[in-house]
Coordinates of C-alpha atoms in Angstrom, one line a residue:
X1 CA 21.3 -2.7 -8.9
X2 CA 19.7 0.7 -8.8
X3 CA 16.2 0.7 -10.3
X4 CA 13.8 3.5 -11.1
X5 CA 10.0 3.1 -11.1
X6 CA 8.1 5.6 -13.2
X7 CA 4.7 5.4 -11.5
X8 CA 1.6 6.5 -13.3
X9 CA -1.9 5.9 -11.9
X10 CA -4.3 5.1 -14.7
X11 CA -3.0 1.6 -15.1
X12 CA -3.0 0.8 -11.4
X13 CA -5.1 -2.0 -9.9
X14 CA -8.8 -1.3 -10.0
X15 CA -8.7 2.1 -11.7
X16 CA -11.3 2.5 -14.4
X17 CA -12.7 6.0 -14.5
X18 CA -11.6 9.6 -14.2
X19 CA -12.7 10.1 -10.6
X20 CA -10.4 7.3 -9.6
X21 CA -7.3 9.4 -10.6
X22 CA -8.5 13.0 -10.2
X23 CA -6.9 14.6 -7.1
X24 CA -9.3 15.6 -4.5
X25 CA -12.1 13.2 -5.2
X26 CA -13.3 10.5 -2.7
X27 CA -12.4 7.8 -5.3
X28 CA -8.9 9.2 -5.7
X29 CA -8.3 8.9 -2.0
X30 CA -9.3 5.3 -2.2
X31 CA -7.2 4.5 -5.2
X32 CA -4.1 6.2 -3.8
X33 CA -3.9 3.2 -1.4
X34 CA -4.2 0.7 -4.2
X35 CA -1.7 2.6 -6.3
X36 CA 0.8 2.6 -3.4
X37 CA 0.1 -1.1 -3.0
X38 CA 1.1 -1.8 -6.6
X39 CA 4.3 0.1 -6.1
X40 CA 5.1 -1.7 -2.9
X41 CA 4.5 -5.1 -4.5
X42 CA 6.9 -4.2 -7.2
X43 CA 9.5 -3.0 -4.8
X44 CA 9.2 -6.3 -2.9
X45 CA 10.2 -8.1 -6.1
X46 CA 13.0 -5.8 -7.0
X47 CA 14.5 -6.0 -3.5
X48 CA 17.2 -3.5 -4.4
X49 CA 17.9 0.3 -4.4
X50 CA 14.7 1.8 -5.8
X51 CA 13.8 5.4 -6.8
X52 CA 10.1 5.9 -7.3
X53 CA 9.3 8.8 -9.5
X54 CA 5.7 10.0 -9.2
X55 CA 4.4 10.4 -12.7
X56 CA 0.7 11.1 -12.5
X57 CA -1.1 14.5 -12.8
X58 CA -0.1 16.5 -9.7
X59 CA 2.7 13.9 -9.0
X60 CA 1.5 13.9 -5.4
X61 CA -0.6 10.8 -5.3
X62 CA 1.5 8.0 -3.6
X63 CA 1.3 7.7 0.2
X64 CA 4.9 8.2 1.5
X65 CA 3.9 7.0 4.9
X66 CA 2.9 3.7 3.3
X67 CA 5.9 3.3 1.0
X68 CA 8.2 0.3 1.4
X69 CA 11.2 1.6 3.3
X70 CA 13.6 0.1 0.8
X71 CA 12.6 2.8 -1.7
X72 CA 12.8 6.6 -1.9
X73 CA 10.2 8.7 -3.6
X74 CA 10.6 11.7 -6.0
X75 CA 7.3 13.6 -5.7
X76 CA 6.0 16.9 -7.0
X77 CA 5.7 18.7 -10.3
X78 CA 7.9 20.8 -12.6
X79 CA 10.6 18.2 -13.1
X80 CA 12.7 18.7 -16.2
X81 CA 12.3 15.2 -17.4
X82 CA 8.7 14.8 -16.0
X83 CA 7.7 11.2 -15.9
X84 CA 11.3 10.1 -16.4
X85 CA 13.0 12.4 -13.9
X86 CA 15.9 10.3 -12.4
X87 CA 16.7 8.3 -15.6
X88 CA 19.9 10.3 -15.9
X89 CA 21.2 9.4 -12.4
X90 CA 22.9 6.2 -13.2
X91 CA 20.0 3.8 -12.7
X92 CA 20.4 0.4 -14.4
X93 CA 16.8 -0.4 -15.2
X94 CA 13.4 1.2 -15.2
X95 CA 9.9 0.0 -14.5
X96 CA 6.8 1.6 -16.1
X97 CA 4.1 1.0 -13.4
X98 CA 0.5 1.8 -13.9
X99 CA 0.9 2.8 -17.5
X100 CA -1.8 3.1 -20.1
X101 CA -2.2 3.1 -23.9
X102 CA -1.9 6.2 -26.1
X103 CA -4.3 8.8 -27.3
X104 CA -6.8 7.4 -29.8
X105 CA -6.2 3.8 -28.8
X106 CA -8.2 1.2 -27.0
X107 CA -7.4 1.0 -23.3
X108 CA -8.6 2.1 -19.9
X109 CA -8.2 5.9 -19.6
X110 CA -6.1 6.0 -22.8
X111 CA -4.4 9.3 -23.5
X112 CA -1.0 10.9 -24.1
X113 CA -0.2 13.6 -21.6
X114 CA -3.4 15.6 -22.1
X115 CA -6.4 13.7 -20.9
X116 CA -8.2 14.8 -24.1
X117 CA -7.5 17.2 -26.9
X118 CA -4.6 15.1 -28.3
X119 CA -5.9 12.4 -30.6
X120 CA -2.6 10.8 -31.6
X121 CA 1.2 11.3 -31.1
X122 CA 3.7 9.8 -33.5
X123 CA 7.4 9.3 -32.9
X124 CA 9.4 8.9 -36.1
X125 CA 6.1 8.0 -37.9
X126 CA 5.0 5.4 -35.3
X127 CA 1.9 5.9 -33.1
X128 CA 3.4 6.6 -29.6
X129 CA 2.0 6.1 -26.1
X130 CA 3.7 7.7 -23.1
X131 CA 5.4 4.3 -22.7
X132 CA 6.9 4.4 -26.2
X133 CA 8.1 8.0 -25.7
X134 CA 9.6 7.2 -22.3
X135 CA 11.2 4.0 -23.5
X136 CA 13.0 6.0 -26.2
X137 CA 14.2 8.4 -23.6
X138 CA 15.4 5.6 -21.4
X139 CA 17.3 4.1 -24.3
X140 CA 19.2 7.4 -24.8
X141 CA 20.6 6.9 -21.3
X142 CA 21.3 3.2 -21.8
X143 CA 18.6 2.2 -19.4
X144 CA 16.5 -0.9 -20.3
X145 CA 12.8 -1.2 -19.6
X146 CA 12.5 -4.1 -17.2
X147 CA 8.8 -4.3 -16.5
X148 CA 5.6 -2.7 -17.7
X149 CA 2.3 -2.9 -15.8
X150 CA -1.2 -1.7 -16.7
X151 CA -4.2 -3.2 -18.5
X152 CA -4.0 -5.8 -21.2
X153 CA -3.9 -3.3 -24.0
X154 CA -1.0 -1.5 -22.4
X155 CA 0.9 -4.8 -22.3
X156 CA 0.2 -5.4 -26.0
X157 CA 1.6 -1.9 -26.7
X158 CA 4.7 -2.5 -24.5
X159 CA 5.5 -5.8 -26.2
X160 CA 6.3 -3.7 -29.3
X161 CA 8.5 -0.9 -27.8
X162 CA 10.0 -3.1 -25.0
X163 CA 10.1 -6.6 -26.3
X164 CA 12.4 -8.0 -23.6
X165 CA 10.4 -6.5 -20.6
X166 CA 8.3 -8.4 -18.2
X167 CA 4.6 -7.5 -18.6
X168 CA 1.8 -7.6 -16.0
X169 CA -1.8 -7.0 -16.8
X170 CA -3.7 -6.0 -13.6
X171 CA -7.0 -5.6 -15.5
X172 CA -8.7 -6.4 -18.8
X173 CA -10.0 -3.5 -20.8
X174 CA -13.7 -3.5 -21.7
X175 CA -13.9 0.1 -22.7
X176 CA -12.1 3.4 -22.0
X177 CA -14.0 3.6 -18.7
X178 CA -14.6 -0.1 -17.8
X179 CA -12.4 -3.1 -17.1
X180 CA -12.5 -6.6 -15.6
X181 CA -10.3 -6.1 -12.5
X182 CA -8.3 -8.5 -10.4
X183 CA -8.2 -7.8 -6.6
X184 CA -5.1 -6.3 -5.1
X185 CA -4.0 -9.6 -3.4
X186 CA -3.8 -11.2 -6.8
X187 CA -2.2 -8.4 -8.7
X188 CA 0.4 -8.0 -5.9
X189 CA 1.5 -11.6 -6.3
X190 CA 1.9 -11.1 -10.1
X191 CA 3.8 -7.8 -9.7
X192 CA 6.3 -9.2 -7.2
X193 CA 6.9 -12.3 -9.2
X194 CA 7.4 -10.3 -12.4
X195 CA 9.7 -7.9 -10.7
X196 CA 11.9 -10.8 -9.4
X197 CA 12.1 -12.2 -13.0
X198 CA 12.9 -8.8 -14.4
X199 CA 15.9 -8.2 -12.1
X200 CA 17.3 -11.7 -12.8
X201 CA 17.0 -11.1 -16.6
X202 CA 18.4 -7.5 -16.5
X203 CA 21.3 -6.8 -18.8
X204 CA 23.3 -3.6 -19.5
X205 CA 22.2 -1.7 -22.6
X206 CA 24.1 0.6 -25.0
X207 CA 22.9 4.2 -25.1
X208 CA 21.0 5.0 -28.3
X209 CA 21.3 8.7 -29.3
X210 CA 19.5 9.8 -32.4
X211 CA 17.5 12.6 -34.0
X212 CA 13.7 12.3 -33.8
X213 CA 10.7 13.6 -35.5
X214 CA 7.5 14.1 -33.5
X215 CA 4.0 14.7 -34.8
X216 CA 0.9 15.6 -32.7
X217 CA -2.7 15.5 -33.8
X218 CA -5.2 17.6 -31.9
X219 CA -9.0 17.5 -31.9
X220 CA -9.3 21.2 -32.9
X221 CA -7.4 23.5 -35.2
X222 CA -6.9 26.3 -32.6
X223 CA -4.8 24.0 -30.4
X224 CA -2.4 23.2 -33.3
X225 CA -2.2 26.9 -34.1
X226 CA -1.4 27.7 -30.4
X227 CA 1.4 25.1 -30.3
X228 CA 2.8 26.3 -33.6
X229 CA 3.8 29.6 -32.0
X230 CA 6.6 27.7 -30.2
X231 CA 9.9 28.0 -32.0
X232 CA 10.9 24.8 -33.9
X233 CA 7.2 23.6 -33.9
X234 CA 5.6 23.6 -37.4
X235 CA 2.0 23.6 -38.4
X236 CA 1.9 20.6 -40.8
X237 CA -1.9 20.1 -41.1
X238 CA -5.2 21.7 -40.0
X239 CA -4.9 20.0 -36.6
X240 CA -1.4 18.7 -36.6
X241 CA 2.0 20.0 -35.6
X242 CA 5.5 18.5 -35.9
X243 CA 9.0 19.2 -34.8
X244 CA 12.4 17.6 -35.0
X245 CA 14.9 17.3 -32.2
X246 CA 18.6 16.4 -32.0
X247 CA 18.0 13.9 -29.1
X248 CA 15.1 12.3 -27.3
X249 CA 15.8 14.4 -24.3
X250 CA 15.2 17.5 -26.5
X251 CA 12.2 15.9 -28.0
X252 CA 10.5 15.3 -24.7
X253 CA 11.3 18.8 -23.4
X254 CA 9.7 20.3 -26.5
X255 CA 6.7 17.9 -26.3
X256 CA 6.1 19.0 -22.7
X257 CA 6.1 22.6 -23.8
X258 CA 3.6 21.8 -26.6
X259 CA 1.2 20.1 -24.2
X260 CA 1.4 22.9 -21.7
X261 CA 0.6 25.6 -24.4
X262 CA -2.1 23.5 -26.0
X263 CA -3.6 22.7 -22.6
X264 CA -4.0 26.4 -21.8
X265 CA -5.7 27.0 -25.1
X266 CA -8.5 24.6 -24.4
X267 CA -11.9 26.4 -23.7
X268 CA -14.3 25.0 -21.1
X269 CA -17.2 24.0 -23.3
X270 CA -15.9 23.8 -26.9
X271 CA -12.5 22.5 -26.1

C-alpha cells in the first residue's frame, strides 16, 4: 500500500503552547524532534510506501535527516492542496498526524487555518475542523482516513468524521494552552501499534464527489468584508461569509484564498 501522512504539529507529543510550534523559537527547535519522532513511530507501524506531507505553518518543521528512510517527505509552502497535497497521487490511505480541534472548540491550540480571527468554519452546516475538511477532500479521491492522532478532543472530533479510523490521543486537553502529556516513549508505542492496526483494517473506498457550502465566522466585521471581495464569496452576516463549490477540491482552494486575504487584513493590535 501507498500511504500519505498529513503531518500537523499542534497535536504532536508534548506540544501545548504557541512557542512550541512557532518557527524560530527555542521551544520550536525542541519540539521539531518530538514531532519527527511521532512521524517515525507511525511510519514504523505502516511499514509500507509512505509520503509525508508537511502541513504545519511554514511546512518546514520536520527534520529530514531524522526521518525514517522508508518514507519520503513533501516539504515547503505554496502547494495547491496545502495540507492534503499528494492525496491525488494514487495513495490508498491517509493518516492525519498531530491534528487539533477546530476554531472555537475545546482543544490544545484549537484553530482552523488561521491561529486566531476565525471563530468557526462550517461545512454543509456542520462545524468543521481541519480534519473534517481534509477528510471530505480525501473522500473525493476515494482515500480513506486510516488514523488520526492529537489530543483527546481531536480524537472525539475525528470519531465523527472518520468513524472507522484508528485514534491515538497523545495528550489530554486541560485548556487551549495546557495538557496532561505522555512521554514520547509511550506515545511512540501507541502510534506504531495503531498504525499497524490501521493498515490491517484498510479497505478501498468509493470516491464521493458532491457540491459543498462553506461558511466562515470571523471575530471582526472587516475580515468578512475583506474576504467578500473574492468572487463567489458572499457576505451573509456581519462577521460571516459563505460560498458554494462544485467539488471539495474547489471548496478547499477557495477556503485557502479566503484565509490568505483575511489574514492580510488583520491589524497588529485590534485584529
